[in-house]
Amino acid sequence: MSASGPPVIFDPHRRAARLARAARRFADADFLHRRAAENAVQSLEATLREFPVVVDLSALSGPFAQALAGSDAAGRVGAPTSLADAGLAADPGAVPLPVTEGSADLIVSLMTLHWANDLPGALTQIRRALKPDGLFLGTLLGAGTLKELRAVLTDAELELREGASARVSPFADGFDGAGLLQRAGFALPVADVDRLTVRYSGLPALVRDLRAMGETNALAGPIQPLSRAILARAAHLYAERFAEADGRIPATFEIVNLAGWAPHESQPKPLKRGSAKVRLADALGVVEHGKGV
């Protein structure tokens, strides 16, 4: 726990180093980022609004701009300003966010916020950077991500070291997404989870992709290296428990999609408590029964 803020879960310097290494090979394993970008662009295509000033907070630039360029929303959305290209997006929880308050019509953050030490604080800063009735679209990895890898690394380390360190980041539960947006002051919050399974020839191939994505361990504190024996045991356990008929191993990923609006007086408001004109039973079309004695 830091002396004046939230717990320090991730090391921003370690995270920046992972991203710098990933930038050289990102095109080899950008499929999750491309899928996240496509999800965000689909939301924009369903929103018949213009967004002249667009800021992209994604730690690795490119996928959102590329997905937008080929979409029906391209004519209504301005060219994104990427903070990654300006060297300002390595830490999604940076204080203060390098965006002027009330300046953006649309802010996008793809596959980055799961690295924030203070996720509610990061979302609050994003909301403040939006103009009234501005839109935020974000994606982050959810709690089910890499559940197979987490299990086999823990068990292999327990067997060979009689103790295990955290190797896979803690991810947010997708069911908390709308609540996090609401807590940060967003109006009309929406969250959904996109689950997918990617199949690999073995554990080394999965690790190569994670390195190319910049998604390897950036937890704060000392990291004890994994020995070859532990990695070999983890690979054996992975194949033993999860391998499919063709010998390939599955890796689960969850992409949590978030959408929320900066509050504005034109937006729909909930009715005041007690002002309903129709009984809930009538609205649902069910028969209302009296309370039992």
PDB file of N, CA, C and O in Angstrom, residues 185-211:
ATOM      1  N   GLY A 185     -18.448   8.498 -12.313  1.00  0.00           N
ATOM      2  CA  GLY A 185     -19.272   9.628 -12.697  1.00  0.00           C
ATOM      3  C   GLY A 185     -19.813   9.595 -14.111  1.00  0.00           C
ATOM      4  O   GLY A 185     -20.363  10.587 -14.589  1.00  0.00           O
ATOM      5  N   PHE A 186     -19.698   8.457 -14.792  1.00  0.00           N
ATOM      6  CA  PHE A 186     -20.230   8.349 -16.156  1.00  0.00           C
ATOM      7  C   PHE A 186     -21.743   8.132 -16.122  1.00  0.00           C
ATOM      8  O   PHE A 186     -22.278   7.495 -15.216  1.00  0.00           O
ATOM      9  N   ALA A 187     -22.404   8.661 -17.121  1.00  0.00           N
ATOM     10  CA  ALA A 187     -23.834   8.436 -17.312  1.00  0.00           C
ATOM     11  C   ALA A 187     -24.039   7.308 -18.318  1.00  0.00           C
ATOM     12  O   ALA A 187     -23.176   7.045 -19.154  1.00  0.00           O
ATOM     13  N   LEU A 188     -25.174   6.640 -18.219  1.00  0.00           N
ATOM     14  CA  LEU A 188     -25.571   5.578 -19.156  1.00  0.00           C
ATOM     15  C   LEU A 188     -24.475   4.531 -19.342  1.00  0.00           C
ATOM     16  O   LEU A 188     -24.100   4.184 -20.466  1.00  0.00           O
ATOM     17  N   PRO A 189     -23.908   3.993 -18.255  1.00  0.00           N
ATOM     18  CA  PRO A 189     -22.787   3.052 -18.384  1.00  0.00           C
ATOM     19  C   PRO A 189     -23.232   1.699 -18.918  1.00  0.00           C
ATOM     20  O   PRO A 189     -24.303   1.195 -18.577  1.00  0.00           O
ATOM     21  N   VAL A 190     -22.401   1.111 -19.754  1.00  0.00           N
ATOM     22  CA  VAL A 190     -22.672  -0.203 -20.340  1.00  0.00           C
ATOM     23  C   VAL A 190     -21.377  -1.013 -20.298  1.00  0.00           C
ATOM     24  O   VAL A 190     -20.285  -0.484 -20.560  1.00  0.00           O
ATOM     25  N   ALA A 191     -21.490  -2.297 -19.974  1.00  0.00           N
ATOM     26  CA  ALA A 191     -20.334  -3.197 -20.006  1.00  0.00           C
ATOM     27  C   ALA A 191     -20.777  -4.559 -20.516  1.00  0.00           C
ATOM     28  O   ALA A 191     -21.865  -5.027 -20.183  1.00  0.00           O
ATOM     29  N   ASP A 192     -19.956  -5.163 -21.334  1.00  0.00           N
ATOM     30  CA  ASP A 192     -20.203  -6.539 -21.753  1.00  0.00           C
ATOM     31  C   ASP A 192     -18.866  -7.254 -21.909  1.00  0.00           C
ATOM     32  O   ASP A 192     -17.814  -6.619 -21.978  1.00  0.00           O
ATOM     33  N   VAL A 193     -18.912  -8.575 -21.955  1.00  0.00           N
ATOM     34  CA  VAL A 193     -17.694  -9.385 -21.997  1.00  0.00           C
ATOM     35  C   VAL A 193     -17.660 -10.191 -23.292  1.00  0.00           C
ATOM     36  O   VAL A 193     -18.628 -10.876 -23.639  1.00  0.00           O
ATOM     37  N   ASP A 194     -16.545 -10.082 -23.998  1.00  0.00           N
ATOM     38  CA  ASP A 194     -16.289 -10.829 -25.221  1.00  0.00           C
ATOM     39  C   ASP A 194     -15.272 -11.916 -24.884  1.00  0.00           C
ATOM     40  O   ASP A 194     -14.116 -11.617 -24.606  1.00  0.00           O
ATOM     41  N   ARG A 195     -15.705 -13.180 -24.890  1.00  0.00           N
ATOM     42  CA  ARG A 195     -14.816 -14.286 -24.520  1.00  0.00           C
ATOM     43  C   ARG A 195     -14.345 -15.014 -25.774  1.00  0.00           C
ATOM     44  O   ARG A 195     -15.141 -15.285 -26.680  1.00  0.00           O
ATOM     45  N   LEU A 196     -13.065 -15.340 -25.800  1.00  0.00           N
ATOM     46  CA  LEU A 196     -12.566 -16.116 -26.922  1.00  0.00           C
ATOM     47  C   LEU A 196     -11.482 -17.072 -26.458  1.00  0.00           C
ATOM     48  O   LEU A 196     -10.819 -16.845 -25.441  1.00  0.00           O
ATOM     49  N   THR A 197     -11.320 -18.149 -27.199  1.00  0.00           N
ATOM     50  CA  THR A 197     -10.312 -19.150 -26.913  1.00  0.00           C
ATOM     51  C   THR A 197      -9.342 -19.220 -28.087  1.00  0.00           C
ATOM     52  O   THR A 197      -9.757 -19.349 -29.238  1.00  0.00           O
ATOM     53  N   VAL A 198      -8.063 -19.085 -27.778  1.00  0.00           N
ATOM     54  CA  VAL A 198      -7.013 -19.164 -28.793  1.00  0.00           C
ATOM     55  C   VAL A 198      -6.228 -20.444 -28.557  1.00  0.00           C
ATOM     56  O   VAL A 198      -5.883 -20.763 -27.414  1.00  0.00           O
ATOM     57  N   ARG A 199      -5.948 -21.185 -29.610  1.00  0.00           N
ATOM     58  CA  ARG A 199      -5.287 -22.478 -29.481  1.00  0.00           C
ATOM     59  C   ARG A 199      -3.834 -22.388 -29.952  1.00  0.00           C
ATOM     60  O   ARG A 199      -3.557 -21.788 -30.990  1.00  0.00           O
ATOM     61  N   TYR A 200      -2.947 -23.008 -29.180  1.00  0.00           N
ATOM     62  CA  TYR A 200      -1.511 -22.935 -29.433  1.00  0.00           C
ATOM     63  C   TYR A 200      -0.902 -24.329 -29.522  1.00  0.00           C
ATOM     64  O   TYR A 200      -1.427 -25.291 -28.949  1.00  0.00           O
ATOM     65  N   SER A 201       0.255 -24.385 -30.179  1.00  0.00           N
ATOM     66  CA  SER A 201       0.962 -25.664 -30.277  1.00  0.00           C
ATOM     67  C   SER A 201       1.527 -26.097 -28.933  1.00  0.00           C
ATOM     68  O   SER A 201       1.738 -27.283 -28.690  1.00  0.00           O
ATOM     69  N   GLY A 202       1.771 -25.151 -28.039  1.00  0.00           N
ATOM     70  CA  GLY A 202       2.296 -25.466 -26.718  1.00  0.00           C
ATOM     71  C   GLY A 202       2.534 -24.197 -25.928  1.00  0.00           C
ATOM     72  O   GLY A 202       2.333 -23.073 -26.422  1.00  0.00           O
ATOM     73  N   LEU A 203       2.990 -24.348 -24.684  1.00  0.00           N
ATOM     74  CA  LEU A 203       3.210 -23.206 -23.804  1.00  0.00           C
ATOM     75  C   LEU A 203       4.212 -22.199 -24.371  1.00  0.00           C
ATOM     76  O   LEU A 203       3.987 -20.987 -24.266  1.00  0.00           O
ATOM     77  N   PRO A 204       5.320 -22.608 -24.981  1.00  0.00           N
ATOM     78  CA  PRO A 204       6.257 -21.614 -25.527  1.00  0.00           C
ATOM     79  C   PRO A 204       5.606 -20.686 -26.558  1.00  0.00           C
ATOM     80  O   PRO A 204       5.910 -19.486 -26.591  1.00  0.00           O
ATOM     81  N   ALA A 205       4.710 -21.209 -27.387  1.00  0.00           N
ATOM     82  CA  ALA A 205       4.045 -20.365 -28.388  1.00  0.00           C
ATOM     83  C   ALA A 205       3.136 -19.341 -27.730  1.00  0.00           C
ATOM     84  O   ALA A 205       3.063 -18.180 -28.161  1.00  0.00           O
ATOM     85  N   LEU A 206       2.436 -19.739 -26.663  1.00  0.00           N
ATOM     86  CA  LEU A 206       1.592 -18.804 -25.922  1.00  0.00           C
ATOM     87  C   LEU A 206       2.438 -17.704 -25.295  1.00  0.00           C
ATOM     88  O   LEU A 206       2.097 -16.518 -25.382  1.00  0.00           O
ATOM     89  N   VAL A 207       3.551 -18.068 -24.681  1.00  0.00           N
ATOM     90  CA  VAL A 207       4.419 -17.076 -24.045  1.00  0.00           C
ATOM     91  C   VAL A 207       4.972 -16.100 -25.078  1.00  0.00           C
ATOM     92  O   VAL A 207       5.078 -14.893 -24.819  1.00  0.00           O
ATOM     93  N   ARG A 208       5.324 -16.585 -26.266  1.00  0.00           N
ATOM     94  CA  ARG A 208       5.821 -15.682 -27.322  1.00  0.00           C
ATOM     95  C   ARG A 208       4.781 -14.637 -27.683  1.00  0.00           C
ATOM     96  O   ARG A 208       5.100 -13.455 -27.862  1.00  0.00           O
ATOM     97  N   ASP A 209       3.522 -15.059 -27.791  1.00  0.00           N
ATOM     98  CA  ASP A 209       2.457 -14.103 -28.113  1.00  0.00           C
ATOM     99  C   ASP A 209       2.273 -13.080 -26.993  1.00  0.00           C
ATOM    100  O   ASP A 209       2.089 -11.891 -27.247  1.00  0.00           O
ATOM    101  N   LEU A 210       2.314 -13.540 -25.752  1.00  0.00           N
ATOM    102  CA  LEU A 210       2.130 -12.622 -24.624  1.00  0.00           C
ATOM    103  C   LEU A 210       3.249 -11.585 -24.591  1.00  0.00           C
ATOM    104  O   LEU A 210       3.014 -10.402 -24.298  1.00  0.00           O
ATOM    105  N   ARG A 211       4.468 -11.997 -24.881  1.00  0.00           N
ATOM    106  CA  ARG A 211       5.579 -11.042 -24.935  1.00  0.00           C
ATOM    107  C   ARG A 211       5.392 -10.046 -26.065  1.00  0.00           C
ATOM    108  O   ARG A 211       5.635  -8.850 -25.896  1.00  0.00           O
TER     109      ARG A 211
END
